[in-house]
mmCIF file of C-alpha atoms and ligand atoms in Angstrom:
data_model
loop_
_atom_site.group_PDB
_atom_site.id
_atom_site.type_symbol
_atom_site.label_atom_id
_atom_site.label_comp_id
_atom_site.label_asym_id
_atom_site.label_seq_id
_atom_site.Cartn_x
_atom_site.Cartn_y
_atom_site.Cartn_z
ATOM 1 C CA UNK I 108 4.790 -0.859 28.098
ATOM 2 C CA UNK I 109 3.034 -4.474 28.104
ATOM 3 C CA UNK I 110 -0.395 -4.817 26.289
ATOM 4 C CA UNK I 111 -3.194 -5.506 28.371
ATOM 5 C CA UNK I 112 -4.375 -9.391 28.581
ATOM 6 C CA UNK I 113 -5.104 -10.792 25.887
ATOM 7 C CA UNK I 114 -6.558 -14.143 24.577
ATOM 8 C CA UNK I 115 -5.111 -16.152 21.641
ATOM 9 C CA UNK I 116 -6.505 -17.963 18.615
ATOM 10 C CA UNK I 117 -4.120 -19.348 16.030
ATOM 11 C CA UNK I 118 -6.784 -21.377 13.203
ATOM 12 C CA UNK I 119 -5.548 -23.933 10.880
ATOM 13 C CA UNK I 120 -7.497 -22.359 8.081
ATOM 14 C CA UNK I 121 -8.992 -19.178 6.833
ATOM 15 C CA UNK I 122 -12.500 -20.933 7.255
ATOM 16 C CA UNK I 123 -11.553 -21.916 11.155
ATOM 17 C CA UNK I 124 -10.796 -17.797 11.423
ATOM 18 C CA UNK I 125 -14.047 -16.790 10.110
ATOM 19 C CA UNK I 126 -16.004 -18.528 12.440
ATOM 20 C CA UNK I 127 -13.925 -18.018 15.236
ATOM 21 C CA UNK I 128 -14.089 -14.224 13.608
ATOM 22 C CA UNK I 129 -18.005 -14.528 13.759
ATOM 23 C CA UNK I 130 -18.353 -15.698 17.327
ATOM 24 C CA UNK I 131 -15.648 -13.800 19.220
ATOM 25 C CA UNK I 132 -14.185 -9.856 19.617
ATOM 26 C CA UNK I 133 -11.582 -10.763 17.633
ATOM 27 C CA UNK I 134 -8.519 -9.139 15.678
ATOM 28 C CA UNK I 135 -6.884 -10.154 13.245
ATOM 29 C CA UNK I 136 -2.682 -10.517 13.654
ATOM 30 C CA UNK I 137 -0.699 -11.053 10.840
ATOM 31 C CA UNK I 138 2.943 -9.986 10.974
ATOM 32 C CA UNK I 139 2.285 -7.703 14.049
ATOM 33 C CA UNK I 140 4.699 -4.924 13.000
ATOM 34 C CA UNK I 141 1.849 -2.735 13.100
ATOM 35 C CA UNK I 142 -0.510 -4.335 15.722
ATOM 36 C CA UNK I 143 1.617 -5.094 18.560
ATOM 37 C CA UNK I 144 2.884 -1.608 19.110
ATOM 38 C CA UNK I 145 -1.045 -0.388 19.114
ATOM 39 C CA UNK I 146 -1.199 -3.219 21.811
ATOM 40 C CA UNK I 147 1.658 -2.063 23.291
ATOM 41 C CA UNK I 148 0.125 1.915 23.819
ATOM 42 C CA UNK I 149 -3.187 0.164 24.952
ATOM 43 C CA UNK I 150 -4.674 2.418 21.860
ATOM 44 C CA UNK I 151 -6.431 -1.394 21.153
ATOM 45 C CA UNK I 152 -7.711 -3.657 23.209
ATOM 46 C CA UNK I 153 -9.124 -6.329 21.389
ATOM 47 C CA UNK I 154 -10.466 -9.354 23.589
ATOM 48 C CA UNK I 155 -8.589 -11.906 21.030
ATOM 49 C CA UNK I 156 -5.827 -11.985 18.437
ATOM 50 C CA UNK I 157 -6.615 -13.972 15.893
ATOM 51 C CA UNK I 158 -3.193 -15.337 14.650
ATOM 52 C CA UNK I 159 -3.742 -15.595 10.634
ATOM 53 C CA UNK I 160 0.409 -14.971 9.914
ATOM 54 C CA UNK I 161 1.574 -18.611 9.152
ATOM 55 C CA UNK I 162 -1.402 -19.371 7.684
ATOM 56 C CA UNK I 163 -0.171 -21.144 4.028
ATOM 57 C CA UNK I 164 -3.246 -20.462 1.950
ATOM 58 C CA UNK I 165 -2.175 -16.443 2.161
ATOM 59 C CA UNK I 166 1.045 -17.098 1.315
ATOM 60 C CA UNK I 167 1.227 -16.579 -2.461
ATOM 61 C CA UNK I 168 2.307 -15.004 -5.755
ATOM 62 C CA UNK I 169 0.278 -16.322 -8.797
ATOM 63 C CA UNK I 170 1.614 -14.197 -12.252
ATOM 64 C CA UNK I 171 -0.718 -13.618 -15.152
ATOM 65 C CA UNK I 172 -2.150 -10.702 -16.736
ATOM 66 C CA UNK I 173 -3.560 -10.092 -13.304
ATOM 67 C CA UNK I 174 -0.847 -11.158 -10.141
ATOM 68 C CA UNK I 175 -3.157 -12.303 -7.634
ATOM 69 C CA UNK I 176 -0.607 -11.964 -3.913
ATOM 70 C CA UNK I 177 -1.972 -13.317 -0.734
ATOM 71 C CA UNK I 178 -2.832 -11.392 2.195
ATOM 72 C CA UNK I 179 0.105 -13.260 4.256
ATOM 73 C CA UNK I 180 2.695 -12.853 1.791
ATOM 74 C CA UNK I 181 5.763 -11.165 3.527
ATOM 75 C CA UNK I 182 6.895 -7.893 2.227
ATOM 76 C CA UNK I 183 10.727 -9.816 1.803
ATOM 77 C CA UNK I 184 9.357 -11.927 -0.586
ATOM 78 C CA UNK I 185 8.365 -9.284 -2.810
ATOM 79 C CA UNK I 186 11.209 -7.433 -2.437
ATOM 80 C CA UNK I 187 12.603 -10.712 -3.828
ATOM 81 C CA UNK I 188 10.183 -11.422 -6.593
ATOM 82 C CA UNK I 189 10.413 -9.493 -9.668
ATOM 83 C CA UNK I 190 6.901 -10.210 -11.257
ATOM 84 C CA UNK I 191 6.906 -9.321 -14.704
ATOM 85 C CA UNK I 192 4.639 -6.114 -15.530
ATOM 86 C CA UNK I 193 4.612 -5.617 -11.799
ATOM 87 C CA UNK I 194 8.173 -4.633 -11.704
ATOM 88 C CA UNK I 195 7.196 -1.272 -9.093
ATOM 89 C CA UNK I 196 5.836 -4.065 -6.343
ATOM 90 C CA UNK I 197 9.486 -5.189 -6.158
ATOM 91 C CA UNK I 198 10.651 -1.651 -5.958
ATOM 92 C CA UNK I 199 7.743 -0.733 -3.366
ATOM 93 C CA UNK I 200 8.278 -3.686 -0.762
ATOM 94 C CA UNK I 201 12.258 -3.348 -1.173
ATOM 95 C CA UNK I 202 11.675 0.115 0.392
ATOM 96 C CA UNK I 203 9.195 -0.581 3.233
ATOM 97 C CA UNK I 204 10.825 -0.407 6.671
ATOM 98 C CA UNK I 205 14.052 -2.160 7.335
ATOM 99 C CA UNK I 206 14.884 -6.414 7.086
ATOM 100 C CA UNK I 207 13.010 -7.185 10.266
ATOM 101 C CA UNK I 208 10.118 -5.310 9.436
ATOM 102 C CA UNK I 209 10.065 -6.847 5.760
ATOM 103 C CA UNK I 210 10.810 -10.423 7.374
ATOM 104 C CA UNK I 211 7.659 -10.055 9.593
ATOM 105 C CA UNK I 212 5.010 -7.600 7.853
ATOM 106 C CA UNK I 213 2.422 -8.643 5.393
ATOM 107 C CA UNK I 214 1.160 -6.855 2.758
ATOM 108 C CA UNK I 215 -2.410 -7.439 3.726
ATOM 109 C CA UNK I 216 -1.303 -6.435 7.278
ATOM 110 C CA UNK I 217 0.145 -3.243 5.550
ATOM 111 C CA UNK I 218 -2.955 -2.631 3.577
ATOM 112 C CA UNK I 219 -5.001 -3.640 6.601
ATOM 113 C CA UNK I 220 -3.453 -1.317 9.145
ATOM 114 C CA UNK I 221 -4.174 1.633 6.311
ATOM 115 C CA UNK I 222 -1.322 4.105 7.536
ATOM 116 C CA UNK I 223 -1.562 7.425 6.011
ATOM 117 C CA UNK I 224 1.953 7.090 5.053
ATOM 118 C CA UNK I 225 2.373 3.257 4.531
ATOM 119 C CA UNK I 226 3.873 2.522 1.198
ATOM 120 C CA UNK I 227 1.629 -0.188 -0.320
ATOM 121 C CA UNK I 228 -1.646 2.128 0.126
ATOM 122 C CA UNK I 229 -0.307 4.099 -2.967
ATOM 123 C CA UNK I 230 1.264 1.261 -4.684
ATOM 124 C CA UNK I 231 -1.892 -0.571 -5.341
ATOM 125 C CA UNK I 232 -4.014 2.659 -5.319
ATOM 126 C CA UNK I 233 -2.127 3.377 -8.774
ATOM 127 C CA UNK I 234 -2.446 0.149 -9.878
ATOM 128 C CA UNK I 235 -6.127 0.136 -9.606
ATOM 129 C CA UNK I 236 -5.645 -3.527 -7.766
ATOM 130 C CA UNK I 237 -8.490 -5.262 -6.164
ATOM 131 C CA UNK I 238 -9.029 -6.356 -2.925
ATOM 132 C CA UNK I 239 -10.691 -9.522 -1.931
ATOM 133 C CA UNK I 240 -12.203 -9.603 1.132
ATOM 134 C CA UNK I 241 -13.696 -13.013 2.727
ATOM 135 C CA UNK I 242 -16.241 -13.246 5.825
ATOM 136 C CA UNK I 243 -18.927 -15.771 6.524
ATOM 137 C CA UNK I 244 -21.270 -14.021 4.441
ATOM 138 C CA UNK I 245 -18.679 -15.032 1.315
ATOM 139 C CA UNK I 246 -16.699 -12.777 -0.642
ATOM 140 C CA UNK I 247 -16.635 -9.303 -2.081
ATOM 141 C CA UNK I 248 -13.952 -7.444 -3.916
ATOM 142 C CA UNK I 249 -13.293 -3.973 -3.131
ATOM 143 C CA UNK I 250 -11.220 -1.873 -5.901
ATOM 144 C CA UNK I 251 -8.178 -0.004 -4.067
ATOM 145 C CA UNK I 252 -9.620 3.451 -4.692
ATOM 146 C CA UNK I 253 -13.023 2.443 -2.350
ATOM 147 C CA UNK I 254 -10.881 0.837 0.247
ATOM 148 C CA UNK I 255 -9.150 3.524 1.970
ATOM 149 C CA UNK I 256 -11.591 5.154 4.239
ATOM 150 C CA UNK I 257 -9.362 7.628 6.020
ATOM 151 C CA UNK I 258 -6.422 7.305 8.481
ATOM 152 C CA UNK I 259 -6.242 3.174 9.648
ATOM 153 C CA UNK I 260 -9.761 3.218 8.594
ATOM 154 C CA UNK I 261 -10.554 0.870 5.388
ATOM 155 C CA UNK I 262 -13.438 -1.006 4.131
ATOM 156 C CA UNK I 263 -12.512 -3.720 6.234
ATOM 157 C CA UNK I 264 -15.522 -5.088 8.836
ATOM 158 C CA UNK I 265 -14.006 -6.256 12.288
ATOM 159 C CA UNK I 266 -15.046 -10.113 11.158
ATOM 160 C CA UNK I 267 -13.391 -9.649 7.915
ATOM 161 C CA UNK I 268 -10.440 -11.010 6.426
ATOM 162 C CA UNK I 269 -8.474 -9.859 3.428
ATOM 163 C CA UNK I 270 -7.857 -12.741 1.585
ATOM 164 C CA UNK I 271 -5.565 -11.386 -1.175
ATOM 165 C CA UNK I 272 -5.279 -8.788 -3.260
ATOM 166 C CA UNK I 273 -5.291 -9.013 -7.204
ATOM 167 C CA UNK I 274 -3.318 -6.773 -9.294
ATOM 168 C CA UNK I 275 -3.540 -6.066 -13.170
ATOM 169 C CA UNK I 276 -0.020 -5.894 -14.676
ATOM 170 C CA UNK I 277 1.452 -3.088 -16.389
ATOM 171 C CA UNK I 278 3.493 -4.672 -19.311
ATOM 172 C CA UNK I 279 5.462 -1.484 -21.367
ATOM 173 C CA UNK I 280 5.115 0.981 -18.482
ATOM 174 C CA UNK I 281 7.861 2.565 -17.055
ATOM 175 C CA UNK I 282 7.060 2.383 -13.582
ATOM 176 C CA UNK I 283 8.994 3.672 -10.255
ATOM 177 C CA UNK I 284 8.073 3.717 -6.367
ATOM 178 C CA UNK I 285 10.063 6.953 -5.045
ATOM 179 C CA UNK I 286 10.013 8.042 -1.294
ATOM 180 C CA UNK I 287 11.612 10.455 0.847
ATOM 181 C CA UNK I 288 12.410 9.513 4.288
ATOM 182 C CA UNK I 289 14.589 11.745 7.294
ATOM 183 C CA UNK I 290 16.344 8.125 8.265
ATOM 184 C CA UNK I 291 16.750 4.942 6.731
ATOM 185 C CA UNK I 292 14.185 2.361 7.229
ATOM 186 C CA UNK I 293 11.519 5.204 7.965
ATOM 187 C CA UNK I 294 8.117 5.786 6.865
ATOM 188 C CA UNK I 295 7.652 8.397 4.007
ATOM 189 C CA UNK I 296 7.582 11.916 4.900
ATOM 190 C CA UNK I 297 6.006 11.524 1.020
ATOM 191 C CA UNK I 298 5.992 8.734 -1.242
ATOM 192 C CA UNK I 299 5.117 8.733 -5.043
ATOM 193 C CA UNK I 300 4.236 5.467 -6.931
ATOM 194 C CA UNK I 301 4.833 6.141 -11.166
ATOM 195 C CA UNK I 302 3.480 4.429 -14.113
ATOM 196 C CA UNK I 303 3.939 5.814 -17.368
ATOM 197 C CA UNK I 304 3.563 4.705 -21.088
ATOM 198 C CA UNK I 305 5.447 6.076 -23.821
ATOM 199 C CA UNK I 306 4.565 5.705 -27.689
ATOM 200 C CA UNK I 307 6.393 6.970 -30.184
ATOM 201 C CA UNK I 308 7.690 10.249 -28.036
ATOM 202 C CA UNK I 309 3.631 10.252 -26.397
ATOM 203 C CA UNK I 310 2.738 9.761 -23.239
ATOM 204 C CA UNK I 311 -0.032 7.272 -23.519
ATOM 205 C CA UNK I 312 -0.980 6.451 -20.532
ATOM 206 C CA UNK I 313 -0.044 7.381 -16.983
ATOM 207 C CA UNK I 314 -0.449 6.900 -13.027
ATOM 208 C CA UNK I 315 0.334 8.718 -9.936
ATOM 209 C CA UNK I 316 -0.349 8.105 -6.585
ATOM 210 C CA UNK I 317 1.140 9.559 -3.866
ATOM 211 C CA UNK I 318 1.486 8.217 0.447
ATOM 212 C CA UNK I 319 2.107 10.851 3.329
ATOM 213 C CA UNK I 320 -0.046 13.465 1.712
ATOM 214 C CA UNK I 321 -3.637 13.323 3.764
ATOM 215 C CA UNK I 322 -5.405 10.467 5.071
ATOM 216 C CA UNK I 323 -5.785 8.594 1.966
ATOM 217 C CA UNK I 324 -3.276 7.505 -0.761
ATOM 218 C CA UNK I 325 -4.107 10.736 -3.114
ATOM 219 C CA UNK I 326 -4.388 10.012 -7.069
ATOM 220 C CA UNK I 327 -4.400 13.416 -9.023
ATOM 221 C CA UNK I 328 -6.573 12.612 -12.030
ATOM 222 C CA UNK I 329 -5.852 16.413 -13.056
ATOM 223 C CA UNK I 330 -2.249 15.877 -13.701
ATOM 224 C CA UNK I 331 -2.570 12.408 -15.009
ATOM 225 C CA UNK I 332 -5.213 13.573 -17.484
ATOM 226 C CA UNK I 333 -2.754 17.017 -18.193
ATOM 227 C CA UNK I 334 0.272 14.225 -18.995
ATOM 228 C CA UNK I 335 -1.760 12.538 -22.037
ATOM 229 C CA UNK I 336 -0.926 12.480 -25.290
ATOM 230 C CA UNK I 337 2.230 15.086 -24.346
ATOM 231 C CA UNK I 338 5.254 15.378 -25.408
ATOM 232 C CA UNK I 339 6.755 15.149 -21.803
ATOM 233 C CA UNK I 340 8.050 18.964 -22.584
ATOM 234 C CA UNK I 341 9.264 20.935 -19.133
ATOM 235 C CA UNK I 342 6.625 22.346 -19.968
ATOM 236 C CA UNK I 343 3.813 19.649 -19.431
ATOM 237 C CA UNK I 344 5.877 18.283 -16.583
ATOM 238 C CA UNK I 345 5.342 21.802 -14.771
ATOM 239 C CA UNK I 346 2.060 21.705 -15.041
ATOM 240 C CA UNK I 347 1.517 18.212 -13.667
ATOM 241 C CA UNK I 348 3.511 19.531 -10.905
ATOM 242 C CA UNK I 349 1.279 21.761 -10.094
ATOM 243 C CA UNK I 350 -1.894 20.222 -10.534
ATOM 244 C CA UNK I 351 -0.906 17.186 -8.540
ATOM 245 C CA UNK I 352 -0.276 19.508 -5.590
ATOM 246 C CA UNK I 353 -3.564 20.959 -6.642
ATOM 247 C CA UNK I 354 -6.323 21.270 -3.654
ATOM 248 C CA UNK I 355 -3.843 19.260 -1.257
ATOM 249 C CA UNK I 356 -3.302 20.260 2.271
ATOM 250 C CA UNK I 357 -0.595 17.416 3.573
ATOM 251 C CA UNK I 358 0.063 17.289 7.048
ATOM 252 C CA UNK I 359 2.622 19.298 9.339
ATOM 253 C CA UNK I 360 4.696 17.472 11.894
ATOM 254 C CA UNK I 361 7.723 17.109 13.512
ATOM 255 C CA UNK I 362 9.195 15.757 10.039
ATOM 256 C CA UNK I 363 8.329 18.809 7.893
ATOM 257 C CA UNK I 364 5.769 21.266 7.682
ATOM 258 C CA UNK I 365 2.632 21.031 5.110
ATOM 259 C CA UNK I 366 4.444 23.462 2.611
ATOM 260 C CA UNK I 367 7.185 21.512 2.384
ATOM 261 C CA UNK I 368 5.443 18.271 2.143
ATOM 262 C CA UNK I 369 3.681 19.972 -1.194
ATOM 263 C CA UNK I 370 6.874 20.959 -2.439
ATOM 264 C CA UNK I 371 8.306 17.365 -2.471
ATOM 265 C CA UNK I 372 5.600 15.888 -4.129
ATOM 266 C CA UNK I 373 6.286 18.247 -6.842
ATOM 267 C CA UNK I 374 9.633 17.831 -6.371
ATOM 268 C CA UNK I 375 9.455 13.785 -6.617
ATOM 269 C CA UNK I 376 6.563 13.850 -9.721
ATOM 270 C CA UNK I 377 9.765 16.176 -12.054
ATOM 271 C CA UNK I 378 12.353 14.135 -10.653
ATOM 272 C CA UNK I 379 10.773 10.638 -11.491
ATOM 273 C CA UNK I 380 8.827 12.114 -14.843
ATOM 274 C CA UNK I 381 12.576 13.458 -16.434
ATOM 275 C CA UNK I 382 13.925 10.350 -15.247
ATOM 276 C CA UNK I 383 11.446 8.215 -17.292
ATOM 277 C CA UNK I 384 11.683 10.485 -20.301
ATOM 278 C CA UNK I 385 15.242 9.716 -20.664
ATOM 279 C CA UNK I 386 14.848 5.724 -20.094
ATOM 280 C CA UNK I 387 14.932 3.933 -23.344
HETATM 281 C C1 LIG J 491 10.208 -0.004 12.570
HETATM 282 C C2 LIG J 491 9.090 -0.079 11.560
HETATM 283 C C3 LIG J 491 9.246 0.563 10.339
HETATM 284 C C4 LIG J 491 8.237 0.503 9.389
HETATM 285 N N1 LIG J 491 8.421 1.156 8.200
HETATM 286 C C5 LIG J 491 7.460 1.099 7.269
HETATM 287 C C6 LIG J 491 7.626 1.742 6.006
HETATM 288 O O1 LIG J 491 8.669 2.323 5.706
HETATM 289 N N2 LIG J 491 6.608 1.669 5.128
HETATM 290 C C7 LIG J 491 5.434 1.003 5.395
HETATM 291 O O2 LIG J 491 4.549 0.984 4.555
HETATM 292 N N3 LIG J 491 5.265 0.363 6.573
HETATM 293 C C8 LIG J 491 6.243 0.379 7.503
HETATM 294 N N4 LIG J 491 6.052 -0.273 8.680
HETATM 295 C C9 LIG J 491 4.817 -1.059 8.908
HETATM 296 C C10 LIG J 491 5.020 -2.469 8.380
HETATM 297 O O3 LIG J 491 4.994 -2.462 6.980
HETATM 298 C C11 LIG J 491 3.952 -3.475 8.834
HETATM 299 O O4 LIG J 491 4.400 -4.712 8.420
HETATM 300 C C12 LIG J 491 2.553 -3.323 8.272
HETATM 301 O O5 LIG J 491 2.009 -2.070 8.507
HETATM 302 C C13 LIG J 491 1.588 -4.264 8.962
HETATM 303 O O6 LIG J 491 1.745 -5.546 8.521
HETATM 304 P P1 LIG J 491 1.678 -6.748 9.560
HETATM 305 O O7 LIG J 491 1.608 -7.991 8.759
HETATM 306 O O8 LIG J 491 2.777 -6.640 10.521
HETATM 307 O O9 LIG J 491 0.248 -6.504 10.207
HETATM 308 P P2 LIG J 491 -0.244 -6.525 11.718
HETATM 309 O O10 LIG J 491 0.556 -5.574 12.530
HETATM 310 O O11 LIG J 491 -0.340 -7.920 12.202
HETATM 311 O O12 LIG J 491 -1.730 -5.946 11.506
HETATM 312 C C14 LIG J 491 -1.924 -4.612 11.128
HETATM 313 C C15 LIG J 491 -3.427 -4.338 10.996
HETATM 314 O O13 LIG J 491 -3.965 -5.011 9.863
HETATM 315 C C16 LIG J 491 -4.975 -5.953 10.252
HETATM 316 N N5 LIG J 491 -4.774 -7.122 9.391
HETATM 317 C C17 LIG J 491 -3.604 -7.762 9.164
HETATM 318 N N6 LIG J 491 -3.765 -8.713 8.229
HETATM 319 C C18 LIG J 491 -5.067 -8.681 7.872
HETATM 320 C C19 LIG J 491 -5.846 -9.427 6.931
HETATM 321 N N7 LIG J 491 -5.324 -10.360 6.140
HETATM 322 N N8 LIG J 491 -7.179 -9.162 6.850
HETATM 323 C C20 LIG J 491 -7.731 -8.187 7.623
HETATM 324 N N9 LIG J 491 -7.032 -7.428 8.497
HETATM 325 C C21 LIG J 491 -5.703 -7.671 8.613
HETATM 326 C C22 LIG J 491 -4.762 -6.195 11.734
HETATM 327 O O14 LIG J 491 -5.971 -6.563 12.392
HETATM 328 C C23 LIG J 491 -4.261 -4.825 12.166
HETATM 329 O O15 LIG J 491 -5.345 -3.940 12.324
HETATM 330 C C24 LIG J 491 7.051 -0.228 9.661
HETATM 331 C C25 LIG J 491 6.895 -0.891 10.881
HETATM 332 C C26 LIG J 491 7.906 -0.825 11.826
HETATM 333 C C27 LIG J 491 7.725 -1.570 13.113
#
């Protein structure tokens, strides 16, 4: 099916979009992986796209104790950055979609577009990152946790742009992005994002955050809060389990039913916890 007509603005600058963002119906195309389909099904019909996708001053990776990553930056290039204390961003965009998809998307398209089962949602939910979000009345940062509304709904306004996100790094964590998919290249039927810090046979710190669970990334403070200062025994690790599948009701579909959703999650949270307890 072809999108309905549709005008075009491509600025030369962030500042050109905002105004042109200010003045017009406009919305914002990055990478289109996610946009041009919704064109495509006429579930949008914006009066303008406003191409930001080859727009340079996005297009970054800028290490330090906090990785700021612009909003254009291409989900290939992380997959081929390893940014130290970040390593689970590497992990995360090497997993999203397939080489076309990574070659095009944008990780503030991905973020943008707010898909209940979109990788990066959970990623930078667990990394407590900020967003940064510019219009013509300046700049604001939103924290991850505030930014996912519900379902493609985030605390983006239509004349908004995210400018880039910034992350805090995780230096001593054992960290791992798991998801389970029916095919290759899918979205996750669940995804789990995994930080954890061992001391001297402690678990000092830890975050979870799992995709494809409700309409939001979901961050179970219960478990995480269970998992401190433990031993990692089976026996902590079974009760994580549980209370991370604690007062969650994860969709059925045509990819699995609710119950089985919960039961992966559980599922993913042992697999990836033993996993980390027997890294060095
Ligand atoms: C076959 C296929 C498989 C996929 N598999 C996965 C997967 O496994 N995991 C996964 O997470 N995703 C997957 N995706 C989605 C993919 O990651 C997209 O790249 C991503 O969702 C959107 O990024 P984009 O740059 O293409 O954004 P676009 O499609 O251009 O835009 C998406 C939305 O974000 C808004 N937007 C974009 N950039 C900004 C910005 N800077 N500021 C404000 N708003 C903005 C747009 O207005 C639009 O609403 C898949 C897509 C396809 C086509």
């Amino acid at each position: 099916m072809y999108p309905a007509q549709v005008g075009y603005y491509r600025p030369d600058s962030v500042e050109e979009a905002l105004d042109f963002l200010d003045n017009n119906e406009g919305k914002v195309l990055a990478g289109g992986q996610s946009l041009i389909p919704m064109l495509k099904l006429r579930i949008l019909k914006p009066k303008y796209l406003v191409d930001i996708g080859d727009l340079k001053e996005l297009s970054f990776i800028r290490e330090g104790e906090v990785v700021s990553i612009g909003a254009t930056t291409r989900h290939s290039e992380l997959a081929s950055r390893k940014i130290p204390g970040l390593e689970i961003v590497q992990e995360t965009a090497s997993k999203v979609g397939d080489i076309q998809v990574r070659n095009m998307g944008t990780v503030g398209g991905s973020l943008g577009n707010a898909d209940p089962s979109a990788d990066y949602p959970a990623l930078f939910t667990a990394l407590d990152a900020t967003m940064v979000i510019r219009s013509k009345k300046g700049t604001r940062e939103v924290k991850a946790g505030d930014f996912f509304k519900g379902a493609f709904t985030t605390a983006l306004e239509p004349s908004d742009i995210l400018e880039q996100i910034k992350v805090p790094t995780y230096k001593g964590y054992r960290q791992a992005y798991r998801k389970v998919v029916r095919r290759a290249g899918d979205f996750a039927l669940v995804g789990l994002a995994l930080l954890l810090k061992m001391e001297a046979g402690e678990v000092k710190d830890v975050r979870i955050s799992f995709t494809g669970v409700g309409e939001r990334p979901h961050r179970p403070l219960e478990a995480e809060n269970a998992l401190k200062d433990t031993k990692l025994t089976d026996g902590d690790v079974s009760r994580a389990m549980e209370l991370a599948v604690k007062g969650v009701n994860p969709p059925s579909d045509s990819r699995g039913s609710s119950s089985y959703r919960r039961e992966v999650m559980k599922r993913l949270l042992k697999n990836t916890l033993e996993e980390m307890r027997g890294a060095s």
